[in-house]
Structure formats: C-alpha cells, structure tokens
Coordinates of C-alpha atoms and ligand atoms in Angstrom, one line a residue:
Chain A
M1 CA 52.5 109.5 42.6
N2 CA 52.5 109.9 46.3
T3 CA 54.6 112.9 47.4
K4 CA 56.8 112.5 50.5
I5 CA 58.6 115.8 50.4
A6 CA 57.4 118.9 48.6
I7 CA 59.9 121.7 48.2
Q8 CA 58.3 125.1 47.7
N9 CA 60.2 128.3 46.7
L10 CA 63.2 127.3 48.7
N11 CA 66.1 129.8 48.9
A12 CA 69.3 129.3 50.8
Y13 CA 72.0 132.0 51.5
Y14 CA 75.5 131.7 52.8
G15 CA 75.9 135.3 54.0
K16 CA 75.1 137.4 51.0
E17 CA 75.7 134.6 48.5
Q18 CA 72.6 132.8 47.3
A19 CA 73.2 129.1 46.9
L20 CA 69.6 128.0 46.2
K21 CA 67.2 130.1 44.1
G22 CA 63.5 129.4 44.4
I23 CA 63.7 125.6 44.2
E24 CA 60.4 123.9 43.4
A25 CA 60.5 120.1 43.5
Q26 CA 58.7 117.0 44.6
I27 CA 60.2 113.9 46.0
P28 CA 58.0 110.9 45.7
A29 CA 57.4 108.5 48.6
G30 CA 59.6 105.4 48.3
G31 CA 62.2 104.7 45.7
I32 CA 65.4 106.6 45.1
T33 CA 65.6 110.2 44.1
V34 CA 69.0 111.3 42.9
I35 CA 70.1 114.9 42.8
V36 CA 72.6 115.6 40.1
G37 CA 74.4 118.6 38.7
P38 CA 77.9 120.1 38.3
S39 CA 80.1 120.8 41.3
G40 CA 79.1 123.8 43.3
C41 CA 75.5 123.9 41.9
G42 CA 74.0 123.5 45.4
K43 CA 73.3 119.7 45.7
S44 CA 74.6 119.4 49.2
T45 CA 73.0 122.6 50.2
L46 CA 69.6 121.4 49.0
L47 CA 70.0 118.0 50.7
R48 CA 71.0 119.6 54.0
C49 CA 67.9 121.8 53.8
L50 CA 65.7 118.7 53.9
N51 CA 66.7 117.8 57.5
R52 CA 67.4 121.3 58.6
L53 CA 71.1 120.5 59.2
L54 CA 72.1 123.4 57.0
E55 CA 71.3 125.9 59.8
E56 CA 74.2 124.5 61.8
T57 CA 76.5 126.3 59.5
N58 CA 77.4 129.8 60.5
G59 CA 75.8 132.6 58.6
V60 CA 73.2 130.5 56.7
R61 CA 69.7 131.7 56.0
V62 CA 66.9 129.6 54.6
T63 CA 63.5 130.8 53.3
G64 CA 60.6 129.0 51.7
Q65 CA 58.9 125.7 52.6
V66 CA 59.8 122.1 52.8
L67 CA 56.7 120.0 53.4
L68 CA 57.3 116.6 54.9
D69 CA 54.0 114.6 54.6
G70 CA 52.3 118.0 54.0
E71 CA 53.8 119.7 57.1
D72 CA 56.3 122.5 56.8
I73 CA 59.5 121.5 58.6
Y74 CA 60.5 125.2 58.7
A75 CA 57.3 126.2 60.4
R76 CA 57.8 127.9 63.8
K77 CA 56.2 125.1 65.7
A78 CA 58.2 122.4 64.0
D79 CA 60.6 120.5 66.3
V80 CA 64.1 120.4 64.7
T81 CA 65.1 117.2 66.5
E82 CA 61.9 115.5 65.4
V83 CA 62.6 116.5 61.8
R84 CA 66.1 115.1 62.0
T85 CA 64.8 111.9 63.6
R86 CA 62.3 111.4 60.7
V87 CA 64.8 112.4 58.1
G88 CA 68.2 110.7 58.5
L89 CA 71.5 111.7 56.8
L90 CA 74.5 109.8 55.6
A91 CA 77.4 112.2 55.1
P92 CA 80.0 112.1 52.4
K93 CA 82.8 111.2 54.8
P94 CA 82.1 108.7 57.6
F95 CA 82.3 110.2 61.1
P96 CA 81.7 107.6 63.8
L97 CA 80.8 108.8 67.2
P98 CA 83.6 108.5 69.8
M99 CA 82.3 105.2 71.2
S100 CA 82.1 101.5 70.5
I101 CA 80.6 100.0 67.4
Y102 CA 77.6 98.8 69.4
D103 CA 77.1 102.2 71.0
N104 CA 77.3 103.9 67.6
V105 CA 74.3 101.9 66.4
S106 CA 72.3 102.1 69.6
Y107 CA 73.0 105.8 70.2
G108 CA 70.0 107.1 68.3
R109 CA 67.7 104.5 69.8
R110 CA 68.8 105.4 73.3
I111 CA 68.5 109.1 73.0
H112 CA 65.0 108.7 71.5
G113 CA 64.0 106.3 74.2
L114 CA 63.1 103.5 71.7
E115 CA 64.9 101.1 74.0
K116 CA 62.2 101.0 76.6
L117 CA 59.6 100.2 74.0
E118 CA 61.7 97.2 73.0
R119 CA 61.9 95.9 76.6
R120 CA 58.1 96.0 76.9
N121 CA 57.8 94.0 73.7
G122 CA 60.4 91.6 74.9
R123 CA 62.9 92.4 72.2
S124 CA 66.3 93.5 73.2
L125 CA 68.6 96.2 72.0
D126 CA 71.1 93.6 71.0
R127 CA 68.8 92.2 68.4
K128 CA 68.1 95.7 67.0
V129 CA 71.8 96.4 66.8
E130 CA 72.3 93.2 64.9
Q131 CA 69.4 93.8 62.7
Y132 CA 70.7 97.3 61.5
L133 CA 74.3 96.1 61.2
R134 CA 73.0 93.4 58.9
A135 CA 70.9 95.9 57.0
A136 CA 74.0 97.9 56.4
G137 CA 76.0 94.8 55.4
L138 CA 78.5 95.1 58.2
W139 CA 77.4 92.5 60.7
D140 CA 79.7 89.6 59.6
E141 CA 82.7 91.8 59.8
V142 CA 82.1 93.2 63.3
K143 CA 80.1 90.7 65.2
D144 CA 83.1 89.6 67.2
R145 CA 84.2 93.0 68.2
L146 CA 81.1 95.0 68.8
H147 CA 82.6 96.7 71.8
D148 CA 85.7 97.9 70.2
P149 CA 86.1 101.5 69.3
A150 CA 84.4 102.4 66.0
S151 CA 87.4 104.5 65.1
G152 CA 89.3 101.3 64.5
L153 CA 87.2 100.3 61.4
S154 CA 88.3 101.0 57.9
T155 CA 86.7 103.9 56.0
G156 CA 84.4 101.6 54.0
Q157 CA 83.3 99.8 57.2
Q158 CA 82.9 103.2 59.0
Q159 CA 80.6 104.4 56.2
R160 CA 78.5 101.2 56.6
L161 CA 78.4 101.8 60.3
C162 CA 77.2 105.3 59.7
L163 CA 74.4 103.8 57.6
A164 CA 73.5 101.3 60.3
R165 CA 73.5 104.2 62.8
A166 CA 71.2 106.2 60.7
L167 CA 68.9 103.3 60.0
A168 CA 68.6 102.4 63.7
V169 CA 66.6 105.5 64.3
E170 CA 64.1 104.2 61.7
P171 CA 63.9 107.3 59.6
E172 CA 61.1 107.8 57.0
V173 CA 63.5 109.5 54.7
L174 CA 67.2 108.8 54.3
L175 CA 69.4 111.5 52.8
C176 CA 72.8 110.5 51.4
D177 CA 75.4 113.1 50.3
E178 CA 77.8 111.3 47.8
P179 CA 77.6 108.3 50.1
T180 CA 80.3 106.4 48.1
S181 CA 82.7 109.1 47.2
A182 CA 85.2 108.2 50.0
L183 CA 85.0 104.5 49.3
D184 CA 86.7 101.8 47.1
P185 CA 84.6 100.2 44.4
I186 CA 83.7 97.2 46.4
S187 CA 82.5 99.1 49.5
A188 CA 80.7 101.5 47.2
Q189 CA 78.9 98.6 45.5
R190 CA 77.8 97.3 48.9
I191 CA 76.4 100.6 50.0
E192 CA 74.6 100.9 46.7
E193 CA 73.0 97.5 47.2
Q194 CA 71.9 98.3 50.7
L195 CA 70.4 101.6 49.6
K196 CA 68.5 99.8 46.8
L197 CA 67.1 97.3 49.2
L198 CA 66.2 100.0 51.7
S199 CA 64.3 102.1 49.1
A200 CA 61.6 99.5 49.1
E201 CA 60.3 100.9 52.4
T202 CA 62.1 104.2 52.9
T203 CA 62.3 107.3 50.7
V204 CA 66.0 107.6 49.7
V205 CA 67.5 110.8 48.4
I206 CA 71.0 110.7 47.1
V207 CA 73.4 113.4 45.9
S208 CA 75.7 112.0 43.3
H209 CA 78.2 113.5 40.9
S210 CA 78.4 110.3 39.0
L211 CA 75.9 109.9 36.2
R212 CA 76.5 106.2 36.0
Q213 CA 75.6 105.9 39.6
A214 CA 72.5 108.0 39.0
R215 CA 71.6 105.7 36.1
R216 CA 72.0 102.6 38.2
L217 CA 70.1 103.8 41.2
A218 CA 67.6 106.5 40.3
D219 CA 63.9 106.1 40.0
H220 CA 63.6 109.9 40.0
I221 CA 66.0 112.6 39.1
I222 CA 66.4 116.3 40.2
F223 CA 68.8 118.3 38.1
L224 CA 70.4 121.4 39.6
W225 CA 72.4 124.1 37.8
M226 CA 74.0 127.1 39.6
G227 CA 71.4 127.1 42.4
N228 CA 68.5 126.7 40.1
L229 CA 66.3 123.7 39.5
V230 CA 66.5 122.9 35.8
E231 CA 64.2 119.9 35.6
S232 CA 63.1 116.9 37.6
G233 CA 61.2 113.8 36.7
P234 CA 61.3 110.1 36.4
S235 CA 64.8 108.8 35.7
A236 CA 63.9 106.9 32.5
Q237 CA 62.4 110.0 30.9
M238 CA 65.3 112.3 32.0
F239 CA 67.9 110.0 30.6
S240 CA 66.1 109.2 27.3
A241 CA 64.4 112.6 26.6
P242 CA 65.7 115.5 28.6
R243 CA 63.6 118.6 28.0
D244 CA 66.2 121.2 28.9
E245 CA 69.2 122.1 26.8
R246 CA 71.5 122.2 29.9
T247 CA 70.4 118.8 31.0
R248 CA 71.2 117.4 27.6
A249 CA 74.6 119.0 27.6
Y250 CA 75.3 117.7 31.1
L251 CA 74.1 114.2 30.3
Y252 CA 76.2 114.0 27.2
G253 CA 79.3 115.2 29.0
D254 CA 79.7 118.6 27.5
I255 CA 79.7 120.3 30.8
G256 CA 80.4 119.6 34.5
Chain B
M1 CA 125.1 125.8 50.7
K2 CA 123.6 128.9 52.3
R3 CA 120.3 127.0 52.9
K4 CA 122.2 124.2 54.5
L5 CA 123.9 126.6 56.9
T6 CA 120.6 128.3 57.7
E7 CA 119.1 124.9 58.4
L8 CA 122.1 124.0 60.6
F9 CA 121.8 127.3 62.5
A10 CA 118.1 126.9 63.1
Q11 CA 118.5 123.3 64.3
T12 CA 121.3 124.3 66.7
L13 CA 119.2 127.1 68.0
M14 CA 116.2 124.8 68.6
G15 CA 118.4 122.2 70.2
L16 CA 119.9 124.8 72.6
S17 CA 116.6 126.2 73.6
L18 CA 115.4 122.7 74.4
L19 CA 118.5 122.1 76.4
V20 CA 118.0 125.2 78.4
V21 CA 114.4 124.1 79.3
I22 CA 115.3 120.6 80.2
G23 CA 118.4 121.8 82.0
S24 CA 116.5 124.2 84.2
L25 CA 113.9 121.6 85.0
A26 CA 116.6 119.2 86.0
L27 CA 118.3 121.9 88.0
I28 CA 115.1 122.7 89.9
L29 CA 114.3 119.1 90.6
G30 CA 117.9 118.5 91.5
T31 CA 118.0 121.3 94.1
V32 CA 114.8 120.3 95.7
I33 CA 115.8 116.7 95.9
W34 CA 119.4 117.4 97.0
K35 CA 118.3 119.8 99.8
G36 CA 115.0 118.3 100.7
L37 CA 115.7 114.6 100.7
P38 CA 118.0 114.5 103.8
A39 CA 115.2 116.1 105.8
L40 CA 112.5 113.9 104.4
N41 CA 111.5 111.0 106.7
L42 CA 108.4 109.1 107.7
A43 CA 107.6 111.6 110.5
M44 CA 107.6 114.5 108.0
L45 CA 104.8 112.7 106.1
T46 CA 102.8 111.3 109.0
Q47 CA 102.9 113.9 111.8
V48 CA 101.8 117.4 112.3
P49 CA 104.5 120.0 113.4
K50 CA 105.8 120.0 116.9
G51 CA 107.0 123.3 118.3
G52 CA 105.1 125.5 115.9
Y53 CA 105.2 125.6 112.1
Y54 CA 107.5 128.6 112.0
L55 CA 110.3 127.5 114.3
G56 CA 109.6 123.8 115.0
K57 CA 112.3 121.3 114.1
E58 CA 110.3 118.3 115.1
G59 CA 107.2 116.5 113.8
G60 CA 106.1 116.8 110.2
I61 CA 104.0 118.6 107.6
L62 CA 101.0 116.3 107.5
N63 CA 98.8 119.4 108.2
A64 CA 100.1 121.0 105.0
I65 CA 99.9 117.9 102.9
V66 CA 96.3 117.2 103.9
G67 CA 95.4 120.9 103.8
S68 CA 96.8 121.3 100.3
L69 CA 95.0 118.2 99.0
Y70 CA 91.7 119.4 100.5
L71 CA 92.2 122.9 99.2
A72 CA 93.2 122.1 95.6
G73 CA 91.0 119.0 95.4
G74 CA 87.9 120.8 96.6
A75 CA 88.7 123.8 94.4
T76 CA 89.3 121.7 91.3
L77 CA 86.1 119.8 91.8
L78 CA 84.1 122.9 92.2
A79 CA 85.9 124.5 89.2
V80 CA 85.0 121.5 87.0
V81 CA 81.4 121.7 88.0
V82 CA 81.4 125.4 86.9
S83 CA 83.8 125.3 84.0
L84 CA 82.4 122.4 81.9
P85 CA 79.0 124.0 81.4
I86 CA 80.6 127.4 80.7
A87 CA 83.0 125.9 78.1
L88 CA 80.2 123.9 76.4
F89 CA 78.0 126.9 76.4
L90 CA 80.7 129.0 74.8
Q91 CA 81.3 126.5 72.1
L92 CA 77.9 124.9 71.3
Y93 CA 75.3 127.5 72.0
A94 CA 76.7 130.8 71.3
N95 CA 80.1 130.4 69.6
R96 CA 80.3 133.5 67.5
S97 CA 78.3 136.1 69.4
R98 CA 79.9 139.2 70.7
W99 CA 79.1 138.3 74.2
V100 CA 81.0 135.1 73.9
Q101 CA 84.0 136.8 72.4
F102 CA 83.9 139.2 75.4
A103 CA 83.6 136.3 77.8
R104 CA 86.7 134.8 76.3
L105 CA 88.6 138.0 76.6
S106 CA 87.6 138.4 80.2
L107 CA 88.7 134.9 81.0
D108 CA 92.1 135.6 79.4
L109 CA 92.4 138.8 81.5
L110 CA 91.4 137.0 84.7
F111 CA 94.1 134.4 83.9
G112 CA 96.6 137.2 83.9
V113 CA 95.6 138.6 87.3
P114 CA 98.2 137.8 89.9
S115 CA 97.1 135.3 92.5
I116 CA 97.7 137.7 95.4
V117 CA 94.9 139.8 93.9
Y118 CA 92.6 136.8 94.1
G119 CA 93.7 136.4 97.7
A120 CA 93.0 140.0 98.5
F121 CA 89.6 139.8 96.8
G122 CA 88.6 136.6 98.6
F123 CA 89.8 138.1 101.9
T124 CA 87.7 141.3 101.3
I125 CA 84.6 139.3 100.5
M126 CA 85.2 137.1 103.6
L127 CA 85.6 140.1 105.8
F128 CA 82.3 141.5 104.4
L129 CA 80.6 138.2 105.2
G130 CA 82.2 138.0 108.6
M131 CA 84.0 134.8 107.7
R132 CA 87.4 133.9 109.2
A133 CA 90.3 132.3 107.3
S134 CA 89.1 128.8 106.7
L135 CA 89.2 125.7 104.4
L136 CA 85.9 126.9 102.8
G137 CA 87.4 130.4 102.1
G138 CA 90.5 128.9 100.7
I139 CA 88.6 126.5 98.4
L140 CA 86.4 129.3 97.1
T141 CA 89.3 131.6 96.4
L142 CA 91.3 128.8 94.7
T143 CA 88.2 128.0 92.6
L144 CA 88.2 131.5 91.3
L145 CA 91.9 131.3 90.6
E146 CA 91.5 128.0 88.7
L147 CA 88.4 128.9 86.7
P148 CA 90.0 131.0 83.9
I149 CA 92.7 128.4 83.0
M150 CA 90.2 125.5 83.2
V151 CA 87.5 127.1 81.2
R152 CA 89.9 128.3 78.5
G153 CA 91.6 125.0 78.4
M154 CA 88.3 123.2 77.9
D155 CA 87.1 125.8 75.5
E156 CA 90.2 125.3 73.3
S157 CA 89.9 121.6 73.3
I158 CA 86.2 121.6 72.5
A159 CA 87.0 124.1 69.6
M160 CA 89.0 121.3 68.1
V161 CA 86.0 119.0 67.7
P162 CA 85.3 118.6 63.9
Q163 CA 82.1 120.3 62.8
A164 CA 81.2 117.0 60.9
L165 CA 81.2 115.1 64.2
K166 CA 78.8 117.5 65.8
E167 CA 76.6 117.3 62.7
S168 CA 76.7 113.5 62.9
A169 CA 75.1 113.7 66.3
Y170 CA 72.6 116.4 65.3
A171 CA 71.6 114.4 62.2
L172 CA 70.5 111.6 64.4
G173 CA 68.2 114.0 66.2
S174 CA 70.4 114.7 69.2
T175 CA 69.7 117.9 71.1
R176 CA 72.6 120.2 71.9
L177 CA 72.7 118.9 75.4
E178 CA 72.8 115.3 74.4
T179 CA 75.5 116.1 71.8
S180 CA 77.5 117.9 74.5
L181 CA 77.3 115.3 77.2
K182 CA 77.4 112.1 75.2
V183 CA 79.6 113.0 72.2
I184 CA 81.6 116.1 72.8
V185 CA 82.7 115.3 76.3
R186 CA 83.9 111.8 75.2
Q187 CA 85.7 113.1 72.1
T188 CA 87.5 115.8 74.2
A189 CA 88.1 113.8 77.3
P190 CA 91.9 113.9 77.1
G191 CA 91.8 117.7 76.5
L192 CA 89.4 118.2 79.3
M193 CA 91.6 116.2 81.6
T194 CA 94.6 118.3 80.7
A195 CA 92.7 121.5 81.5
I196 CA 91.6 120.0 84.8
L197 CA 95.2 119.0 85.6
L198 CA 96.7 122.4 84.7
A199 CA 94.1 124.1 87.0
F200 CA 94.9 121.6 89.8
G201 CA 98.6 122.4 89.4
R202 CA 97.9 126.1 89.5
G203 CA 95.7 125.6 92.6
I204 CA 98.0 123.4 94.7
G205 CA 101.1 125.4 94.0
D206 CA 99.7 128.8 94.9
A207 CA 100.7 130.4 98.1
A208 CA 99.4 134.0 97.8
S209 CA 95.8 133.3 97.3
V210 CA 95.5 131.1 100.4
L211 CA 97.6 133.2 102.7
F212 CA 94.7 135.3 104.0
T213 CA 91.8 133.1 103.0
A214 CA 92.8 129.7 104.3
G215 CA 95.2 130.9 107.0
Y216 CA 97.7 128.5 108.5
T217 CA 97.6 126.1 111.4
D218 CA 99.4 123.2 112.9
R219 CA 96.2 121.1 113.3
L220 CA 94.4 119.1 110.8
P221 CA 91.1 120.6 109.7
T222 CA 87.9 119.0 111.1
S223 CA 85.4 121.2 109.4
L224 CA 85.1 123.5 106.4
M225 CA 85.2 126.5 108.8
D226 CA 88.6 125.6 110.3
P227 CA 91.7 127.3 109.1
V228 CA 94.0 125.0 107.2
A229 CA 97.7 124.7 106.3
S230 CA 99.1 124.3 102.8
L231 CA 102.3 123.1 101.3
P232 CA 103.4 126.4 99.5
L233 CA 102.9 128.3 102.7
A234 CA 104.8 125.6 104.6
V235 CA 107.7 126.2 102.2
F236 CA 107.3 129.9 102.6
F237 CA 107.3 130.0 106.5
Q238 CA 110.0 127.4 107.0
L239 CA 112.3 129.0 104.5
G240 CA 111.9 132.3 106.3
T241 CA 113.4 131.1 109.6
P242 CA 117.0 131.7 110.4
F243 CA 117.7 128.1 111.3
P244 CA 119.2 125.8 108.6
A245 CA 117.5 122.7 110.1
V246 CA 114.1 124.3 109.6
Q247 CA 115.1 125.6 106.2
Q248 CA 115.9 122.1 105.2
R249 CA 112.3 121.1 106.1
A250 CA 111.2 123.8 103.7
Y251 CA 113.0 122.0 100.9
A252 CA 111.5 118.7 102.0
S253 CA 108.0 120.3 101.8
A254 CA 108.8 121.5 98.3
L255 CA 109.8 118.0 97.4
V256 CA 106.6 116.6 98.7
L257 CA 104.6 119.2 96.7
T258 CA 106.6 118.4 93.5
V259 CA 106.0 114.7 94.0
I260 CA 102.2 115.3 94.4
V261 CA 102.0 117.3 91.2
L262 CA 104.1 114.8 89.3
L263 CA 102.0 111.9 90.6
T264 CA 98.7 113.5 89.7
S265 CA 100.0 114.2 86.2
L266 CA 101.2 110.6 85.8
I267 CA 98.0 109.1 87.0
S268 CA 95.9 111.3 84.7
R269 CA 98.2 110.5 81.8
G270 CA 97.3 106.9 82.4
L271 CA 93.6 107.7 82.6
T272 CA 93.8 109.7 79.4
K273 CA 95.4 106.9 77.6
R274 CA 92.3 104.8 78.3
L275 CA 89.9 107.6 77.3
E276 CA 91.8 108.2 74.1
K277 CA 90.9 104.9 72.4
H278 CA 87.4 106.0 71.3
I279 CA 88.5 109.4 69.8
V280 CA 87.7 109.9 66.1
R281 CA 90.0 111.9 64.0
Ligands
ATP301 N1 79.9 126.9 54.2 C1 79.8 127.6 53.1 N2 80.1 128.9 53.1 C2 79.9 129.7 52.0 N3 79.5 129.2 50.8 C3 79.3 128.0 50.7 C4 79.4 127.1 51.8 N4 79.1 125.8 51.4 C5 78.8 125.9 50.1 N5 78.9 127.2 49.7 C6 78.6 127.7 48.3 O1 77.3 127.3 47.9 C7 77.3 126.8 46.6 C8 76.7 125.4 46.6 O2 77.5 124.5 47.3 P1 77.2 123.0 47.6 O3 78.2 122.5 48.6 O4 75.8 122.8 47.9 O5 77.5 122.4 46.1 P2 77.5 120.9 45.6 O6 76.5 120.9 44.5 O7 77.2 120.0 46.7 O8 79.0 120.7 45.1 P3 79.9 119.4 45.0 O9 79.4 118.5 44.0 O10 81.2 119.9 44.7 O11 79.8 118.8 46.4 C9 78.7 126.8 46.1 O12 78.8 128.0 45.3 C10 79.5 127.0 47.3 O13 80.6 127.9 47.1
MG302 MG1 78.4 118.5 47.8

C-alpha cells in the first residue's frame, strides 16, 4: 500500500477544548478513504487539518505532523497556499464565489497561473472549464449560461460547481466534508458517481455520517470516537470484522 | 385583548415616527425648493459671481459647484485609496487583535469629532508647512474628515462576509490578498459603494472644514494651489447678507447642493444594482 498522507500524533484544540487526541492514521494513495464516527467526534476537524484550513478558525491550535508524500505540511518552511492547492476541499454546503459560473471554475487556474501554460500548449481556458464542468457532471445544465452569476444555480448544481472549481486546480488529494448532506437524492447520487470516477487518479477523503454511503464508496475507513482514532483499515475488513467494541456498536446501530 | 392593544399602540408609534422622519425630509426639500427655485436660472449654474460672492446679485455659483465637486470628488477618491486597504487589513489580517479593536475605537471617536476641529487641525498643519488656503489643503482636510466613516462603513460590510466564503477561496489556494481583491471586494461591492457614498455626502456638505483650508474665491481654480469656493460656504455667505435677493441665491445654492447629493446617490444605486447580481448569500 502506497501512503499518500500519514498523520502522526495529531492534536487539535479549540481554545482549551481538545478536539483531536493523538491521531495516528494513514491514507493510501488513490481510492476513497471515508472518515466515519458519531456527530461531534472530530471528523470535520481532522479533515480540515489535512489542508491546513482549520487554522483559519479563531483560537485553534494544531500540533503533530501530517506528511503529504512524506513532507510535513505543518513544517515551518511549508507554504500553506501550496498545501491547499495540492489538497482541495469540497465543503458541506456549497459556497460559490461571487462571480460567473465560468469564472468560478477558472478562478483557481487563474490565480495559480495555470492559464499561461495552457496558452503555450495551444489549449484554451475554455476547454479546461468545459472539461472540469463535465467531470463534475454539470456541463449539460450550464453550457448555455456560463457567464451568468453562479449564485443563480440550485443547491445541487452549486455543489457540483464547487466540485468542478476544486478539480480545476488539479489537486492530488480531494477532501470532501459530507459532500451530499445538503443535496437531494439525485444530486447526491451524481456527486457520488463523480467522486468514484475521480478516485481512479486522485486520492479522495470523505467525511460521512451515513454508514450506507461509507459502504457504497469506501475502499478504506477511518473510525473516530470522541476525538480518538478507534481503528482504521480496508473497508471490507472493517465492515465484516471490526476489531474494536465501539466500532461494532456503531456499525450495528447501537450508538451515534 | 391586552396584547392586541399593545400591538396597536406599538404600530401607531412606529407609524408616527416614520411620519415625522418623512415629514421633516419633505419639509426640508420643500423649503429649499420653494425658496431656491425662483432664483435658480441658467446663469446661476453656468457663471461665476459678479459683484462679489458676498454681496453680488448677478452671475452664478459655478465657482462653488465646480469647487465642491473637485473638493469632495478628490477627497473621496483619496479616501477610497486609503480606506479600502485599512478595512481589508482590519478584517482579514488582524481581526481580533487588541490593536485592531483599538483602531476601530479610534475611528469611531474620530467620526464623532466636529468638522470645525478638522478644519482647525488642517489649518494649523498648513500654517506650519507655509501653505495657503487651497484646493489641495481642502482636499486633504476633507479626506481626513471622510476617512472614519468610510473605513468603518467598509469594515462593517466586510464583516458580513460569511466565513465559509472566505474559506472557499482559501481552500483553492488563494492568498489573503487574492481573496481580498478578487472575492471579498466583489461580494461586498454594494456595501463598499454605500460607504463611499456616505463619505462623499459628508464631504460635499461640510462647510466648517473647508472654511480655512480651501478658502473662498469667485474664480474657478486652475491649479491645486489655488483657493477654491464650495457650495456649503456659498450658502453660508449669501445667507449672511442683509439683502433678500442674495439670500434667495443662498437657497438656490442649497438646492443645487441637494440635487448633486441626490443624483450621486441615484447613480450609485443604479451601479450597485448591477454589482449585486453576483453576490452569494
Ligand atoms: N469552531 C469551533 N469552536 C469550538 N469548538 C468546536 C468548533 N468546531 C468544532 N468544535 C468542537 O470540536 C469537536 C469536533 O467537532 P467536529 O466539527 O470536528 O465534529 P464532526 O465529527 O464533524 O461532527 P458532525 O458529524 O456533527 O459534523 C466537537 O466537540 C465540537 O464541539
Ligand atoms: Mg462535521
């Protein structure tokens, strides 16, 4: 197993309250890793540690290491914008940027200067925008109104736009925090399909509070419980033969 | 029954307060129009005064119109250039620190300082530098006067930006500067516009701060170092004469000032409407 992200003795604090307690886990390269656990156990906190977005919250402190391809993203010389470019995030609720649909997708490429590269290669930004809107399964619905405000889309469409926007930066890892929680079943299914396809090339990490979704998507599972890591491993093994009592109780619906 | 009565009482009270506000607005506008309109003619708008701004019954107030637009326009422009970075800094880089809280408090205090104090302050500095009353002096003083209201207005509107929106931009690898300029400024454009407009209104309507710093003259300014007239002072001087004919010209000047303020707010309303369509909620 090739490790993409190695989490070592990771602690996170909101003020005095400790939300993550000495997490040790590995996220394999490629495939889908799902973080599960009862509400408030620290899933979102853990996820937001992986692209250093957690530190944008007031009063947060993080200690420990997160190795991305063997390099600590919390090291002093690590560049936070580079980390976030390599590790993308899909938030639970879609928040389009205050601009057109087209500009939402091209935003990341423009700030990172990927556009100039494309011109040299004779490829245009338009093609890239189309490519990522297709990848997010949104192209057919918006191709005639690319320059309309993104805020005019439905919630399900906005979430797929946020996916396209994240993909357009070409991240190596995509983090998704309950990516379907704000969506209707059909939009949710679409997002799931896209993530599944995507996981062929990209490492996908999903936070989910739905065990069914975890069963459908996960290649690998991380189970959290009150800020502690209880167990992690291949999905098949976790579902068929959980080692820990708490995992078993959670899986069989006794808690959470 | 009692609750219904309370409700009725509260509604009546609110209705009355609204009526008082709208009534006084109408009364002010009515007075200015009623007394100013008869004296308003093309010459008023297109000529400089003949026979002196204080006693002259001929010519117009073009000097004051142009002067006021230069003064308030220049000051607002300068104030925007200074305010936007301050407001973004307060919000994005250092939101909760003690220094920032102190900066906000200072700005609120500065907003409460009477404009004559700004005028006196500007005048003192100009004396120290050996500057005479001039367009430049007026613009700089008005900039100081406009800054607190503009910065705080922008600050408040940037504070309304949802954390999740900022995080969306950060999560794509934006730096704070990119997030500020490409996302926050777009999202808050209508709020920023309102802050700018409020500041412009404060600047163009103020007499006390330009009295010593910009001076007054019958001529149109040809350089930043020339003294320059302004509409509030035109009102002030003409209203102070014993002649009813000149006093009428004061009301006409007030009418022109009011129309300029109304026009700017209408135009910016229109602009804001166009900016609003991209805002996410
Ligand atoms: N901004 C915050 N300030 C203070 N405490 C917080 C903050 N965000 C989360 N916490 C606390 O940290 C712990 C973990 O929260 P987190 O959001 O990571 O849980 P979660 O597993 O994602 O829950 P859910 O499934 O409900 O989304 C909780 O006890 C929560 O109260
Ligand atoms: Mg959560």
